[in-house]
Short mmCIF file of C-alpha atoms in Angstrom, two decimals:
data_model
loop_
_atom_site.label_atom_id
_atom_site.label_comp_id
_atom_site.label_asym_id
_atom_site.label_seq_id
_atom_site.Cartn_x
_atom_site.Cartn_y
_atom_site.Cartn_z
CA MET A 1111 -67.90 -10.81 -19.60
CA THR A 1112 -66.72 -8.88 -22.67
CA ALA A 1113 -63.77 -10.34 -24.52
CA SER A 1114 -60.98 -7.91 -25.30
CA PRO A 1115 -59.57 -7.65 -28.81
CA SER A 1116 -56.67 -10.03 -29.30
CA LYS A 1117 -53.34 -8.32 -29.05
CA PRO A 1118 -50.83 -9.11 -31.79
CA VAL A 1119 -47.29 -9.73 -30.64
CA LEU A 1120 -45.67 -6.53 -31.86
CA VAL A 1121 -41.97 -6.35 -32.55
CA ALA A 1122 -40.26 -3.70 -30.43
CA ASN A 1123 -38.72 -0.86 -32.43
CA ALA A 1124 -35.25 -1.84 -31.26
CA SER A 1125 -35.58 -5.37 -32.64
CA ARG A 1126 -37.77 -4.69 -35.67
CA PRO A 1127 -35.75 -5.41 -38.81
CA SER A 1128 -34.51 -2.42 -40.78
CA ARG A 1129 -35.83 -1.57 -44.23
CA GLU A 1130 -32.58 -2.80 -45.75
CA GLN A 1131 -32.95 -6.14 -43.96
CA ALA A 1132 -36.49 -6.40 -45.32
CA LEU A 1133 -35.25 -5.64 -48.84
CA GLU A 1134 -32.57 -8.32 -48.50
CA ALA A 1135 -35.17 -10.82 -47.31
CA VAL A 1136 -37.18 -10.25 -50.50
CA ARG A 1137 -34.06 -10.71 -52.61
CA THR A 1138 -33.44 -14.00 -50.80
CA LEU A 1139 -36.97 -15.22 -51.54
CA ILE A 1140 -36.61 -14.28 -55.22
CA ALA A 1141 -33.36 -16.24 -55.40
CA TRP A 1142 -34.95 -19.18 -53.51
CA ALA A 1143 -37.79 -19.21 -56.05
CA GLY A 1144 -35.17 -19.75 -58.74
CA ASP A 1145 -34.77 -16.30 -60.30
CA ASP A 1146 -32.00 -13.73 -60.31
CA PRO A 1147 -32.81 -10.72 -58.08
CA THR A 1148 -30.17 -8.67 -59.93
CA ARG A 1149 -31.73 -8.97 -63.36
CA PRO A 1150 -33.27 -5.69 -64.65
CA GLY A 1151 -36.90 -6.74 -64.30
CA LEU A 1152 -36.44 -7.63 -60.64
CA LEU A 1153 -34.07 -4.92 -59.43
CA ASP A 1154 -36.84 -2.73 -58.03
CA THR A 1155 -39.09 -5.59 -56.91
CA PRO A 1156 -37.79 -5.72 -53.30
CA LYS A 1157 -38.59 -2.01 -52.87
CA ARG A 1158 -42.08 -2.51 -54.29
CA VAL A 1159 -42.73 -5.53 -52.07
CA VAL A 1160 -41.55 -3.77 -48.90
CA ASP A 1161 -43.66 -0.72 -49.74
CA ALA A 1162 -46.66 -2.98 -50.33
CA TYR A 1163 -46.09 -4.69 -46.96
CA GLY A 1164 -46.05 -1.28 -45.34
CA GLU A 1165 -49.52 -0.63 -46.75
CA TRP A 1166 -50.99 -4.13 -46.33
CA PHE A 1167 -49.96 -4.34 -42.67
CA ASP A 1168 -50.35 -0.76 -41.45
CA GLY A 1169 -52.99 -2.04 -39.02
CA TYR A 1170 -50.17 -2.80 -36.57
CA ASP A 1171 -49.54 0.94 -36.27
CA ALA A 1172 -53.23 1.88 -35.93
CA ASP A 1173 -55.46 1.89 -32.87
CA ALA A 1174 -59.08 0.77 -33.05
CA ALA A 1175 -59.73 2.24 -29.60
CA ALA A 1176 -58.78 5.69 -30.85
CA GLU A 1177 -61.22 5.36 -33.74
CA LEU A 1178 -64.06 4.48 -31.36
CA SER A 1179 -63.17 7.03 -28.67
CA ARG A 1180 -65.24 9.89 -30.08
CA THR A 1181 -68.82 8.95 -29.30
CA PHE A 1182 -72.14 10.74 -29.06
CA GLU A 1183 -74.46 10.18 -26.14
CA ASP A 1184 -77.67 11.63 -27.61
CA VAL A 1185 -79.32 8.80 -29.53
CA THR A 1186 -82.76 10.51 -29.40
CA GLY A 1187 -84.48 7.34 -28.31
CA TYR A 1188 -83.15 5.19 -31.16
CA ASP A 1189 -83.20 1.56 -30.00
CA ASP A 1190 -82.78 -0.53 -33.16
CA MET A 1191 -79.72 -1.81 -34.97
CA VAL A 1192 -77.22 0.36 -36.82
CA LEU A 1193 -75.89 -1.70 -39.73
CA LEU A 1194 -73.12 -1.20 -42.27
CA LYS A 1195 -72.82 -3.71 -45.09
CA ASP A 1196 -70.39 -4.36 -47.93
CA ILE A 1197 -67.34 -3.12 -46.02
CA GLU A 1198 -64.32 -4.17 -48.06
CA VAL A 1199 -62.09 -6.73 -46.36
CA GLU A 1200 -58.51 -7.01 -47.59
CA SER A 1201 -56.43 -9.16 -45.28
CA HIS A 1202 -53.69 -11.81 -45.21
CA CYS A 1203 -53.81 -15.18 -43.52
CA GLU A 1204 -51.14 -15.93 -40.95
CA HIS A 1205 -50.52 -19.43 -42.30
CA HIS A 1206 -49.34 -18.64 -45.84
CA LEU A 1207 -49.24 -14.80 -45.97
CA ALA A 1208 -51.78 -15.14 -48.77
CA PRO A 1209 -54.58 -12.59 -49.21
CA PHE A 1210 -58.17 -13.21 -48.30
CA LEU A 1211 -60.65 -10.78 -49.81
CA GLY A 1212 -64.32 -10.22 -49.17
CA LYS A 1213 -66.99 -8.14 -47.46
CA ALA A 1214 -68.03 -7.50 -43.87
CA THR A 1215 -71.38 -6.53 -42.38
CA VAL A 1216 -71.26 -4.92 -38.96
CA ALA A 1217 -74.23 -4.02 -36.75
CA TYR A 1218 -74.76 -2.91 -33.19
CA ILE A 1219 -77.67 -1.80 -31.05
CA PRO A 1220 -76.71 1.41 -29.23
CA GLY A 1221 -76.78 1.60 -25.48
CA GLU A 1222 -75.96 5.12 -24.37
CA LYS A 1223 -73.33 5.83 -27.03
CA VAL A 1224 -73.16 5.88 -30.81
CA VAL A 1225 -70.17 6.41 -33.05
CA GLY A 1226 -69.70 7.85 -36.51
CA ILE A 1227 -70.48 5.13 -39.03
CA SER A 1228 -67.19 5.58 -40.87
CA LYS A 1229 -65.40 4.55 -37.67
CA LEU A 1230 -66.97 1.08 -37.84
CA ALA A 1231 -65.57 0.57 -41.32
CA ARG A 1232 -62.20 1.86 -40.12
CA VAL A 1233 -62.16 -0.68 -37.26
CA VAL A 1234 -62.66 -3.50 -39.78
CA GLU A 1235 -59.83 -2.07 -41.87
CA ILE A 1236 -57.43 -1.77 -38.93
CA PHE A 1237 -57.84 -5.39 -37.84
CA ALA A 1238 -57.87 -6.65 -41.43
CA ARG A 1239 -54.45 -5.12 -42.05
CA ARG A 1240 -52.74 -7.57 -39.72
CA LEU A 1241 -51.80 -11.22 -40.03
CA GLN A 1242 -54.50 -13.47 -38.62
CA ASN A 1243 -57.27 -15.84 -39.62
CA GLN A 1244 -60.83 -14.88 -40.49
CA GLU A 1245 -62.20 -16.13 -37.19
CA THR A 1246 -59.82 -13.87 -35.25
CA LEU A 1247 -60.69 -10.90 -37.44
CA THR A 1248 -64.40 -11.45 -36.76
CA ASN A 1249 -63.82 -11.72 -33.00
CA ASP A 1250 -61.56 -8.65 -32.87
CA VAL A 1251 -64.11 -6.40 -34.58
CA VAL A 1252 -66.85 -7.54 -32.20
CA ALA A 1253 -64.66 -7.18 -29.11
CA ALA A 1254 -63.54 -3.66 -30.03
CA ILE A 1255 -67.12 -2.45 -30.52
CA GLU A 1256 -68.28 -4.08 -27.29
CA SER A 1257 -65.38 -2.75 -25.28
CA HIS A 1258 -65.62 0.89 -26.38
CA LEU A 1259 -69.33 1.46 -27.13
CA ALA A 1260 -70.97 -0.80 -24.50
CA PRO A 1261 -73.83 -1.58 -26.91
CA LEU A 1262 -76.85 -3.77 -26.23
CA GLY A 1263 -75.60 -6.20 -28.85
CA VAL A 1264 -73.16 -6.63 -31.72
CA ALA A 1265 -73.36 -8.70 -34.90
CA VAL A 1266 -70.59 -9.23 -37.45
CA LEU A 1267 -70.55 -11.31 -40.63
CA ILE A 1268 -67.52 -11.67 -42.88
CA ASP A 1269 -67.59 -13.52 -46.20
CA ALA A 1270 -64.25 -13.91 -47.97
CA GLN A 1271 -62.30 -15.95 -50.49
CA HIS A 1272 -58.89 -17.19 -49.37
CA GLN A 1273 -56.12 -17.29 -51.94
CA CYS A 1274 -54.26 -19.89 -49.88
CA MET A 1275 -57.11 -22.16 -51.00
CA THR A 1276 -57.84 -20.78 -54.47
CA THR A 1277 -54.27 -20.47 -55.81
CA ARG A 1278 -52.52 -23.36 -54.02
CA GLY A 1279 -53.37 -26.59 -52.25
CA VAL A 1280 -56.85 -27.75 -53.30
CA HIS A 1281 -57.26 -24.97 -55.93
CA HIS A 1282 -60.99 -24.46 -55.36
CA ARG A 1283 -61.53 -21.03 -56.90
CA HIS A 1284 -65.15 -20.33 -56.09
CA VAL A 1285 -65.32 -21.31 -52.43
CA SER A 1286 -65.96 -18.57 -49.88
CA THR A 1287 -65.73 -18.70 -46.10
CA THR A 1288 -68.36 -17.09 -43.88
CA THR A 1289 -67.80 -16.30 -40.20
CA THR A 1290 -70.30 -14.74 -37.80
CA ARG A 1291 -70.33 -13.57 -34.21
CA PHE A 1292 -73.33 -12.38 -32.18
CA THR A 1293 -73.43 -10.90 -28.69
CA GLY A 1294 -76.01 -9.45 -26.35
CA ALA A 1295 -79.46 -8.84 -27.83
CA PHE A 1296 -78.50 -10.50 -31.10
CA LYS A 1297 -77.43 -13.71 -29.39
CA GLN A 1298 -80.56 -13.77 -27.26
CA ASP A 1299 -83.08 -13.14 -30.04
CA PRO A 1300 -83.14 -15.51 -33.05
CA ALA A 1301 -85.52 -13.16 -34.88
CA LEU A 1302 -82.98 -10.35 -34.59
CA ILE A 1303 -80.25 -12.61 -35.97
CA GLU A 1304 -82.55 -13.58 -38.85
CA ARG A 1305 -83.24 -9.92 -39.66
CA PHE A 1306 -79.53 -9.10 -39.53
CA LEU A 1307 -78.67 -11.96 -41.91
CA LYS A 1308 -81.47 -10.93 -44.28
CA LEU A 1309 -80.21 -7.35 -44.37
CA ALA A 1310 -76.59 -8.51 -44.72
CA LYS A 1311 -77.32 -10.70 -47.72
CA GLY A 1312 -80.17 -8.70 -49.24
#
């Protein structure tokens, strides 16, 4: 059974805070940190922060299904993996709102449908621009590809550094986290997994 991408709990438009409320929230955090939000150097900071949030979290307003909806059925007998590596991952953890940054490798083995390769990178981007953990991000990318392309198998690897670990807490600056997920032919064939990992890290 194919897992469906996890659905974030979206705030309804009627109850979503206004821009002014968001600006005021940033001013409150600045004051809580111990600074004066009315001093010249910080006057425009709330606007910049709210604008940045709009960019960092625009994945809530995007639809991975729409990106994967335009497919091509003629694969001309191709039956091996399609792999994209070094897809930039820029996300934020749901525990501290701190960034985690890294790379993703995504592969699938086509069934009857293929999709434009840029759409795979876009799917990673959409899910990355939401609050979550790296494990959820990995699962969501896999589930979206499985659900909309019905491939013979999917493989995803994400390697990232978490600033909630590098800039606070234990302060280990050179530790990265790797998550993987394999389905279908990948999960059934250790040699295929080995080849994927070799290509991902090569």
